[in-house]
Tab-separated table of C-alpha atoms and ligand atoms in Angstrom:
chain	number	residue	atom	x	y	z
A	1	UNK	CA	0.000	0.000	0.000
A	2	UNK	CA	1.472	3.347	-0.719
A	3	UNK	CA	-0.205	6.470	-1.067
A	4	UNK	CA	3.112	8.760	-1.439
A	5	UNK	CA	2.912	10.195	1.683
A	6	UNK	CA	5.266	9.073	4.680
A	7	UNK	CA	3.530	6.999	7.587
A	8	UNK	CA	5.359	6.884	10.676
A	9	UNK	CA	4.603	3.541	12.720
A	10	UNK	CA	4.893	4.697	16.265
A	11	UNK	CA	2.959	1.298	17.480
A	12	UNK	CA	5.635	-0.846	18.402
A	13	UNK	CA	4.141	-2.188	21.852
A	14	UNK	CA	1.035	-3.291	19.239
A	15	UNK	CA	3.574	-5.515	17.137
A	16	UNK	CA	6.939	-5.394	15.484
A	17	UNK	CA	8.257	-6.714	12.681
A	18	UNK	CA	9.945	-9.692	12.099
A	19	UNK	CA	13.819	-9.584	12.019
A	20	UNK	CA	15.265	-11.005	8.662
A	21	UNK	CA	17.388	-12.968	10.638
A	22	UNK	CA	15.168	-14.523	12.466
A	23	UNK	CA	12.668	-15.253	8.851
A	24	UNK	CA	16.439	-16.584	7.887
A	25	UNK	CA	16.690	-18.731	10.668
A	26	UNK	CA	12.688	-20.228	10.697
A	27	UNK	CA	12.720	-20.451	6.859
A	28	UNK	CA	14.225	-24.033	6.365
A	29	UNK	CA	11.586	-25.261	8.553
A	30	UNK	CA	9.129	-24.421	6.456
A	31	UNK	CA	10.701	-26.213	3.163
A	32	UNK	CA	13.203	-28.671	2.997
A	33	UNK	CA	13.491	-29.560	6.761
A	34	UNK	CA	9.395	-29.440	7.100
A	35	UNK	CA	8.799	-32.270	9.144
A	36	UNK	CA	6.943	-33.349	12.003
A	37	UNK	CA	8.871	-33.132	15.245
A	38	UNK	CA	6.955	-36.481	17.487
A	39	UNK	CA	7.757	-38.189	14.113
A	40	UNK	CA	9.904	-40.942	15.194
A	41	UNK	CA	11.869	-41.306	12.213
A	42	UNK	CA	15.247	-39.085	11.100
A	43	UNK	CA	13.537	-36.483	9.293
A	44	UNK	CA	11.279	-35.658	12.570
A	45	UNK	CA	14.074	-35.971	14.861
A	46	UNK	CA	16.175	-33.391	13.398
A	47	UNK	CA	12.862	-31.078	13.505
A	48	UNK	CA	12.529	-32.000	16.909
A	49	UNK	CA	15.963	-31.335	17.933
A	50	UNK	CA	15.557	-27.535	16.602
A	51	UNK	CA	12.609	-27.229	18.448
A	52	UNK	CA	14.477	-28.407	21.354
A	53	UNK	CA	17.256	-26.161	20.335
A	54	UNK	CA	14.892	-23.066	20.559
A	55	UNK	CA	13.375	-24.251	24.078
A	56	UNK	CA	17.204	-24.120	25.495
A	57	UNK	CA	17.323	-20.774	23.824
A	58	UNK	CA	14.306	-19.240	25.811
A	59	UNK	CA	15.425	-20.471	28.844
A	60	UNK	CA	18.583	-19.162	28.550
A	61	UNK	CA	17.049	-16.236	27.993
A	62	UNK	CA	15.072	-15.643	31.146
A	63	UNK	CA	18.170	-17.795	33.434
A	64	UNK	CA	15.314	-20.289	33.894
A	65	UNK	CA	18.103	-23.387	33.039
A	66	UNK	CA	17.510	-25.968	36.213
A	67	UNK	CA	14.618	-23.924	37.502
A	68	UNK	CA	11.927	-24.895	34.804
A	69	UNK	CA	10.735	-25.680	31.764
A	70	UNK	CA	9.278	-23.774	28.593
A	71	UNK	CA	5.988	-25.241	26.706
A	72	UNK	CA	5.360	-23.221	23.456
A	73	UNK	CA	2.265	-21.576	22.980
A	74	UNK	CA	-0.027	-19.803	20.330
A	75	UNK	CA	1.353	-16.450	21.626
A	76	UNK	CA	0.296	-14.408	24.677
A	77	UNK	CA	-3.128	-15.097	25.441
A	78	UNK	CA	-2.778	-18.590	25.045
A	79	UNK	CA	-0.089	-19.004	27.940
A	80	UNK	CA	-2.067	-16.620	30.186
A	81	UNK	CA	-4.998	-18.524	29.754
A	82	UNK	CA	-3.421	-21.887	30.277
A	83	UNK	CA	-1.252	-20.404	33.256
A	84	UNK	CA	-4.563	-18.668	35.273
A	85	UNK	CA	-7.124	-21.347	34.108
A	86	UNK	CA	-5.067	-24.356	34.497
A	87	UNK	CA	-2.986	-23.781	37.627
A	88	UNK	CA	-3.558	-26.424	40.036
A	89	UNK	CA	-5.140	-24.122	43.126
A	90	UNK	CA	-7.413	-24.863	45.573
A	91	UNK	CA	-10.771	-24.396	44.837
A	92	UNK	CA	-12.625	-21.571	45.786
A	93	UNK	CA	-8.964	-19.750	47.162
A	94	UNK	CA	-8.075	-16.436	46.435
A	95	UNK	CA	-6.802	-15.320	42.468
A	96	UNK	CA	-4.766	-11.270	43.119
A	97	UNK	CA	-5.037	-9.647	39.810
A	98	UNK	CA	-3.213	-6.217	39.395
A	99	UNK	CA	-5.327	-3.604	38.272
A	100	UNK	CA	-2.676	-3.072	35.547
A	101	UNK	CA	-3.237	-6.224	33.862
A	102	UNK	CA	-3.916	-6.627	29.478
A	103	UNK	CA	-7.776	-8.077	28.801
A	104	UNK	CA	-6.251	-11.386	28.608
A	105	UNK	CA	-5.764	-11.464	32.187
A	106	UNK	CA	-8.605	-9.453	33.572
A	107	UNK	CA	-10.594	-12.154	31.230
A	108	UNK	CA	-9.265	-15.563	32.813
A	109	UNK	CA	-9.667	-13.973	36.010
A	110	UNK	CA	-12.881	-13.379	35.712
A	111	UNK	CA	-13.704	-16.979	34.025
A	112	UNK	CA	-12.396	-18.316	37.441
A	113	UNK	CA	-14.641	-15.876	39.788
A	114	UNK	CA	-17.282	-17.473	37.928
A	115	UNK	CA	-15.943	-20.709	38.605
A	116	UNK	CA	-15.702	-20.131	42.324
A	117	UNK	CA	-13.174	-18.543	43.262
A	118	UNK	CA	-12.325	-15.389	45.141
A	119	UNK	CA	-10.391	-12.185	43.224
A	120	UNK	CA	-9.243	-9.395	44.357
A	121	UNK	CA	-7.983	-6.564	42.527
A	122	UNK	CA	-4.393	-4.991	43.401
A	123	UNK	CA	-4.595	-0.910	42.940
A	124	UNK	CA	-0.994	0.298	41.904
A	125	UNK	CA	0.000	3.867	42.793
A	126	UNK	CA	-0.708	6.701	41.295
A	127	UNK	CA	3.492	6.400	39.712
A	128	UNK	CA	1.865	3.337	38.137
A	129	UNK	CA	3.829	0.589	40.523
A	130	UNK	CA	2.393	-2.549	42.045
A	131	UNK	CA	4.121	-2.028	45.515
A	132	UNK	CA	4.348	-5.299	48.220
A	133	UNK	CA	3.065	-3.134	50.594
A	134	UNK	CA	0.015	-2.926	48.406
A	135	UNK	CA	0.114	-6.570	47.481
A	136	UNK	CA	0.257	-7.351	51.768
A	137	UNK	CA	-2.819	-5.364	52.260
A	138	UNK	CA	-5.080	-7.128	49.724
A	139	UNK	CA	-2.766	-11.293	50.030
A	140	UNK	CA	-4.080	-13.912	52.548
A	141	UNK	CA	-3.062	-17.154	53.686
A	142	UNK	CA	-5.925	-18.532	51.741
A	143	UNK	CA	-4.533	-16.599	48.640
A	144	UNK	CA	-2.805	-18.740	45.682
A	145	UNK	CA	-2.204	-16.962	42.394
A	146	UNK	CA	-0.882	-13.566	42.174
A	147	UNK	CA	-0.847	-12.009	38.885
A	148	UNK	CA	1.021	-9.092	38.124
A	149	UNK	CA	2.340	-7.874	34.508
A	150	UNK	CA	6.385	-7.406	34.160
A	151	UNK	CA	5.959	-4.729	32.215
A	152	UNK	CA	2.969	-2.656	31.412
A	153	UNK	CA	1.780	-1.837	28.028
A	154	UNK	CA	0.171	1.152	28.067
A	155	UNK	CA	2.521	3.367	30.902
A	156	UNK	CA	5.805	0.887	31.138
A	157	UNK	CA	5.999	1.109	34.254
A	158	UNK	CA	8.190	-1.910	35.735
A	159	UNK	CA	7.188	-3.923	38.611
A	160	UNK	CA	8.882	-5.084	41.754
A	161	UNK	CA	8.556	-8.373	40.257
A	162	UNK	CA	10.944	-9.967	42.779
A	163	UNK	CA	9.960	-8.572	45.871
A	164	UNK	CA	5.936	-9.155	44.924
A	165	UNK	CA	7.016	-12.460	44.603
A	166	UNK	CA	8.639	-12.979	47.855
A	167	UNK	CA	5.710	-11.984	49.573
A	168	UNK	CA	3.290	-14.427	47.453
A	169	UNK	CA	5.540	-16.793	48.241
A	170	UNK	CA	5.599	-16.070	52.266
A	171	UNK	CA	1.843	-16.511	51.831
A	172	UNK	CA	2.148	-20.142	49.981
A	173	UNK	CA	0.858	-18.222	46.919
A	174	UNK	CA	1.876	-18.871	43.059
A	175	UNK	CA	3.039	-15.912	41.378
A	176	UNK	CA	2.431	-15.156	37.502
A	177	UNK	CA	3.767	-12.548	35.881
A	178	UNK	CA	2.941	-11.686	31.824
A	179	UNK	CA	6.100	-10.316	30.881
A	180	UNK	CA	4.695	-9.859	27.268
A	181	UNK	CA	5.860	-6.023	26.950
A	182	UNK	CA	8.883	-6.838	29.104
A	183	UNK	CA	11.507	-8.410	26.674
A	184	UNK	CA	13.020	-5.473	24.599
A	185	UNK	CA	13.071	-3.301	27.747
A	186	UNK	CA	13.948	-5.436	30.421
A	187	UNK	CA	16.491	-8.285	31.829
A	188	UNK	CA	14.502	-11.439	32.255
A	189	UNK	CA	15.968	-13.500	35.074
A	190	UNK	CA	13.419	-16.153	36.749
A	191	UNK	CA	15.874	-17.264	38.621
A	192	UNK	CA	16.217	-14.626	40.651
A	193	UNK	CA	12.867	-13.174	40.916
A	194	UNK	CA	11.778	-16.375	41.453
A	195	UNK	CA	8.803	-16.183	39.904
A	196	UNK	CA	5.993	-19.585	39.120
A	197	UNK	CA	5.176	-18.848	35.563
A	198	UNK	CA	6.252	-16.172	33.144
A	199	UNK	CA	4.570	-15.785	29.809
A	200	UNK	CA	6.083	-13.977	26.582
A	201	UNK	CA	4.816	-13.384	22.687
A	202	UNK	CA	7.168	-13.407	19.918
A	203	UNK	CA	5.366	-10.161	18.044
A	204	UNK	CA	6.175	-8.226	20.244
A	205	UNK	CA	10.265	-8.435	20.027
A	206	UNK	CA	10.632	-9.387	16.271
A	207	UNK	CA	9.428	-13.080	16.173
A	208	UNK	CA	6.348	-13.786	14.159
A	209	UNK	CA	2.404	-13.077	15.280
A	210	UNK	CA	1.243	-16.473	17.039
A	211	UNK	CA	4.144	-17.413	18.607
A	212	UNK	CA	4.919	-17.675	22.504
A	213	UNK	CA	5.712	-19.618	25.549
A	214	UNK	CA	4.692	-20.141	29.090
A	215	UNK	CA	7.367	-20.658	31.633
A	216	UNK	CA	6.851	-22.826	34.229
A	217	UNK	CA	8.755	-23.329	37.598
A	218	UNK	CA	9.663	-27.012	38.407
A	219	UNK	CA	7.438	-28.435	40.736
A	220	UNK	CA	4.409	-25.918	39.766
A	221	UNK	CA	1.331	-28.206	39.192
A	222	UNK	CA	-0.427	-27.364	35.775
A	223	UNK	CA	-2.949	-28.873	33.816
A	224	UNK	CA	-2.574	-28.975	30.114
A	225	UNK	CA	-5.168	-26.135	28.318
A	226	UNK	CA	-5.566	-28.350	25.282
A	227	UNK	CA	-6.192	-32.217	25.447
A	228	UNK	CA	-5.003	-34.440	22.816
A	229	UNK	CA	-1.418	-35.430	21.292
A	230	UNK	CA	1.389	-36.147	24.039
A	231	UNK	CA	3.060	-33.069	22.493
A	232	UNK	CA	5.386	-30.942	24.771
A	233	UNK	CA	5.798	-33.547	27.544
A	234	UNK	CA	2.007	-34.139	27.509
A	235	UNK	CA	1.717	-30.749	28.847
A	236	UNK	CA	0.730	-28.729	25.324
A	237	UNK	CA	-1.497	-31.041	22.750
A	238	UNK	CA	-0.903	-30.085	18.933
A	239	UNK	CA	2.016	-30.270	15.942
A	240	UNK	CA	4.369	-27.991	17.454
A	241	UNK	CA	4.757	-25.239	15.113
A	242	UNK	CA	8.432	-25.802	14.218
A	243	UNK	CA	8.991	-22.670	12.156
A	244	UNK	CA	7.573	-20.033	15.380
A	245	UNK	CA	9.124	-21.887	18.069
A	246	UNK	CA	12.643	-21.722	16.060
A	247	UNK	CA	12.080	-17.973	15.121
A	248	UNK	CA	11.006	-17.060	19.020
A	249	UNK	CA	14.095	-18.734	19.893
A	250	UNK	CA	16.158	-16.561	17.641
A	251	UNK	CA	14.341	-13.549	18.754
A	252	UNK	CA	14.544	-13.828	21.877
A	253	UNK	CA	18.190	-14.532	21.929
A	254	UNK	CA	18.819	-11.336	19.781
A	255	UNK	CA	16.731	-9.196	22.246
A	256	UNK	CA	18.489	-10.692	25.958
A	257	UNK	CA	21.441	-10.215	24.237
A	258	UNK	CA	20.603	-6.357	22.718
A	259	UNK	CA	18.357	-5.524	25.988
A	260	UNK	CA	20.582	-2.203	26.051
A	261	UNK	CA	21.427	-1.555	22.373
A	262	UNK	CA	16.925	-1.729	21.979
A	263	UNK	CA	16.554	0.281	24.943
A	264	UNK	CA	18.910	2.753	23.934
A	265	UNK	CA	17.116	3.159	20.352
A	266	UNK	CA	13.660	3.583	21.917
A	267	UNK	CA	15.234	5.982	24.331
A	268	UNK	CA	16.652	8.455	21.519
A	269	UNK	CA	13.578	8.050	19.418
A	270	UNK	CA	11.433	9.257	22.510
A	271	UNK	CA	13.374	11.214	23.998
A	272	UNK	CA	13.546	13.284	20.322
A	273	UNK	CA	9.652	12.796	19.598
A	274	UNK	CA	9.317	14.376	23.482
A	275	UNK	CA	11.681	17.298	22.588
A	276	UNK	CA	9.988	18.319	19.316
A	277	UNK	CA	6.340	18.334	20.628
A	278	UNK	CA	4.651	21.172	21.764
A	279	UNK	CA	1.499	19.876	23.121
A	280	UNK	CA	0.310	17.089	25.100
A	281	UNK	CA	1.479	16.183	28.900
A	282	UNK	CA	3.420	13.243	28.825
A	283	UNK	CA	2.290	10.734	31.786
A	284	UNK	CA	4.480	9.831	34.485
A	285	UNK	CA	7.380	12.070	33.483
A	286	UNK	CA	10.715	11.384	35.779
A	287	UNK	CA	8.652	8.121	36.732
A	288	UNK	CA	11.652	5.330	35.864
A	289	UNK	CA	9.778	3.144	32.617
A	290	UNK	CA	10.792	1.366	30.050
A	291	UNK	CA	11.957	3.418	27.230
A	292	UNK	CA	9.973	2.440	24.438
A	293	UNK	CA	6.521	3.235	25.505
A	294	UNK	CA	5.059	6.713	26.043
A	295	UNK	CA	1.534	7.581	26.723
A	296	UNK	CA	0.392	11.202	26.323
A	297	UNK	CA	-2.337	13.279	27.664
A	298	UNK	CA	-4.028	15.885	25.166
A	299	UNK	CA	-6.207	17.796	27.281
A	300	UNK	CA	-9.450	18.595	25.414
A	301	UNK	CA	-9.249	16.916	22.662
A	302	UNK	CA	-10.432	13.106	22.634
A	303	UNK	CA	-7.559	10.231	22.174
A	304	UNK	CA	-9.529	7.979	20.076
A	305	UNK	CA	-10.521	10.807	17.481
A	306	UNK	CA	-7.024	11.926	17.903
A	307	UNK	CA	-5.550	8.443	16.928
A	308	UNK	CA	-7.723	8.261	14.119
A	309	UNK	CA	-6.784	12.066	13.226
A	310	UNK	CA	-3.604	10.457	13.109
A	311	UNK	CA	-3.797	7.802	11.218
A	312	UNK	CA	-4.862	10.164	8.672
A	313	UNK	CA	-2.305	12.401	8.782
A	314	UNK	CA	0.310	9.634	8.291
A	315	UNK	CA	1.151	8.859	12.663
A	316	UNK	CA	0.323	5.023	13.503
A	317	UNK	CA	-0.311	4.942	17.025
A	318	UNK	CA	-2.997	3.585	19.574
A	319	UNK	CA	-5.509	4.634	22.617
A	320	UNK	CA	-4.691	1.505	24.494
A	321	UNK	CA	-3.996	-2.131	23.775
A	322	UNK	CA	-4.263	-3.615	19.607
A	323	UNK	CA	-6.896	-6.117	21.497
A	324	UNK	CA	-9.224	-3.368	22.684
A	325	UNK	CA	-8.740	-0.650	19.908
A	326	UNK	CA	-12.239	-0.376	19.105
A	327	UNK	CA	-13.442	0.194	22.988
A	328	UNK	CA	-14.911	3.747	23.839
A	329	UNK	CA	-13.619	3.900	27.259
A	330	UNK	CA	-9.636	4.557	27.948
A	331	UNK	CA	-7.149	1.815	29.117
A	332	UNK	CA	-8.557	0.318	32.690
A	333	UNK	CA	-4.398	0.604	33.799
A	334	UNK	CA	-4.761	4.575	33.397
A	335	UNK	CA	-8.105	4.843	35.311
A	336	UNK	CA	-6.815	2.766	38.270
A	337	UNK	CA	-3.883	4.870	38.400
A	338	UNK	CA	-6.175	8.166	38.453
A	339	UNK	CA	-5.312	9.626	35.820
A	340	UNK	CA	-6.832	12.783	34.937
A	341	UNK	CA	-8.621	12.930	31.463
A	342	UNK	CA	-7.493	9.420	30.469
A	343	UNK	CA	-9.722	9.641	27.617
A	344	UNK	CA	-7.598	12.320	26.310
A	345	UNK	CA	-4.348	9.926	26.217
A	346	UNK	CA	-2.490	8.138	23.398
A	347	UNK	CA	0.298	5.784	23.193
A	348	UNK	CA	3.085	6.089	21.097
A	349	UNK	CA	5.435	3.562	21.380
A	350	UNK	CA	9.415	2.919	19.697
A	351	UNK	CA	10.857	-0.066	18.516
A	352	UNK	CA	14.704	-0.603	17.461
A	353	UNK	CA	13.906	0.423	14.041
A	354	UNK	CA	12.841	4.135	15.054
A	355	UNK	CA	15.099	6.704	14.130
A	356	UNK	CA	15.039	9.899	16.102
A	357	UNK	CA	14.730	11.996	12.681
A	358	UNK	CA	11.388	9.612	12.332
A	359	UNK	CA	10.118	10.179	15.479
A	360	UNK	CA	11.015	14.155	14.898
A	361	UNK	CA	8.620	14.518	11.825
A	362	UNK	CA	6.223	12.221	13.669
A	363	UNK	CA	5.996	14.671	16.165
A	364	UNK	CA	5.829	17.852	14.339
A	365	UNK	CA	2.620	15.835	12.846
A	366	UNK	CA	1.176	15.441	15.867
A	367	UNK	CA	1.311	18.845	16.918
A	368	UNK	CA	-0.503	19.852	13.866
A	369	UNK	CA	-3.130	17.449	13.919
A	370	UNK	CA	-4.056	18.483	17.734
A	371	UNK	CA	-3.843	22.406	17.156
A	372	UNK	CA	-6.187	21.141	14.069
A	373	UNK	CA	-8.863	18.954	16.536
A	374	UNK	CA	-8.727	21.835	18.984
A	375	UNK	CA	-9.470	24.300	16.250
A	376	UNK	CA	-12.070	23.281	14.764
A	377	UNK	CA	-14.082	23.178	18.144
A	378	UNK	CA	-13.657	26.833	18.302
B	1	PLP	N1	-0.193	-9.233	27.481
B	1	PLP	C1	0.192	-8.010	27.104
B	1	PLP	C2	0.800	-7.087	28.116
B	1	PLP	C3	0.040	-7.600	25.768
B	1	PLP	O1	0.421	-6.379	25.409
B	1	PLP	C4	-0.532	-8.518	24.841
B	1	PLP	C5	-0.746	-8.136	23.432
B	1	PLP	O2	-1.073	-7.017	23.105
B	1	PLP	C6	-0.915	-9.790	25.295
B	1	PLP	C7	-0.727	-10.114	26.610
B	1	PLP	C8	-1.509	-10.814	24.362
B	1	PLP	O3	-0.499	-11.418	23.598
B	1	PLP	P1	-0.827	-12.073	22.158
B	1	PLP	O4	-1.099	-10.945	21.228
B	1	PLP	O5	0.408	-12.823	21.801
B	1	PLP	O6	-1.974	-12.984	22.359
């Protein structure tokens, strides 16, 4: 599609694109080395042993060698609902869901209220943080899932991940943590937080749409979410999909091992799209986030009309979430954390491939397309 005019893509935290080294690396498997990985015979095993080859990969890539496993997934909301739904947990205990959580969590969370058991939200401050202190005051003894996002995806703020795990833990509680908007920005280290399960989605650092994988701590009981096939230890039912799980363990090398170099990007790209606009309050400013997500607050003017104003004027960039685009109310994470006029925010968010020039001009956009919205009200 090209209608001669320059679109910026400032949607990153939506989806990325997929590195050509990683299509290099995925590619075979989808031609001459094609075959099924539980086929017994050569041809499978030498499938199977790259899939295997990508599941040492991911692990590496979080530390989570000798601590657990990895079980590939369809992407994000896949592993969240097998992680929430399928925990083994006592029936009718307490589920802790942060307040900052994507739809995919607030969803399976609210599948197992209806199944019996007890949640209770977790309110972050108004910085955007999950603190333990807020985590003690909601926990119980009778609590045993916590759920609380690595990263968010509409702020970036980054949680206390280890210490809201030590105090699931001093409560016998499992914790979870979606880490789905985490890898470019953040060092994954399981071993050290310490945390149950750990969920991540190739799109989102430069592996294709649909692929992902749920972490899972040795010793953590979980049903399988799909019966059928002994697949994945008997744990994951269905072909393994040779070509994603080789290209998410490419990516995700690439990103643990560029963590800084990608953070660094997103930072100049920001940092310049921040400098050269002249409207707009950025939230949380001098709040530490990750670099490459940035929501702003344009005060009178309405985000989703501005995002579509946008989109028009050649900015991609979103209200909230890709999964709820279409809603009419703003992103539940800004209204728990009070924020004034939420309706009034947009996310832009920076990927490796953003150049500050880009991000400049994407800018200088912006600020004509708001003086434009507010104009026209006059
Ligand atoms: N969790 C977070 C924080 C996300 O941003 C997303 C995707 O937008 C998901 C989960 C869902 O992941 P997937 O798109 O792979 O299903």
């Amino acid at each position: 599609m090209s209608s001669g005019k320059n679109i910026y893509y400032l949607d990153y935290a939506a989806t990325t694109p997929v590195d050509a080294e990683v299509i290099a690396s995925a590619l075979p498997y989808f031609g001459s080395s094609f075959h099924n990985p539980a086929s017994a015979h050569l041809l499978g095993q030498m499938a199977s042993m790259a899939v295997e080859h990508a599941r040492s990969q991911c692990l590496s890539a979080i530390n989570g060698k000798g601590a657990g496993n990895v079980y590939f997934t369809s992407g994000g909301t896949e592993a969240i609902n097998w992680a929430i739904k399928c925990v083994r947990i006592p029936q009718g205990s307490r589920i802790v869901v942060s307040a900052l959580e994507h739809d995919a969590v607030t969803a399976c969370a609210e599948r197992m209220k209806q199944r019996g058991y007890e949640v209770v939200t977790v309110m972050p401050t108004k910085d955007g943080i999950i603190t333990p202190e807020a985590l003690e005051s909601v926990i119980d003894d009778n609590t045993s899932l916590v759920c609380v996002m690595t990263v968010n995806n509409i702020v970036g703020t980054v949680q206390p991940i280890k210490e809201l795990t030590e105090v699931a833990h001093s409560h016998g509680a499992l914790m979870f943590t979606d880490a789905v908007q985490a890898v470019n920005s953040v060092p994954l280290d399981v071993s050290d937080t310490g945390v149950d399960m750990l969920c991540v989605s190739g799109h989102k650092f430069y592996a294709p749409k649909g692929s992902g994988f749920l972490y899972v701590r040795s010793g953590v009981g979980l049903d399988p979410l799909l019966d059928g096939g002994s697949q994945e230890n008997g744990y994951r039912a269905g072909t393994v999909d040779v070509p994603a799980a080789v290209a998410l363990g490419t990516a995700i090398t690439r990103a643990a091992q560029n963590t800084e170099l990608y953070r660094r990007t997103a930072k100049a790209a920001a940092d310049a799209f921040l400098s050269a606009l002249d409207c707009g309050s950025p939230i949380l400013p001098g709040v530490p986030r990750a670099d490459d997500i940035l929501s702003v607050v344009f005060d009178g003017v309405n985000g989703g009309r501005l995002a579509v104003a946008l989109s028009v004027a050649g900015v991609c960039c979103s209200v909230g979430s890709a999964c709820s685009a279409g809603s009419a109310t703003p992103p539940p994470a800004l209204l728990a954390m009070g924020i004034e006029n939420a309706d009034c925010a947009v996310r832009f968010s920076f990927g490796k491939n953003t150049t500050p020039q880009s991000a400049t001009a994407a800018a200088l956009i912006v600020n004509e397309t708001v003086a434009k919205l507010i104009n026209s009200k006059l």
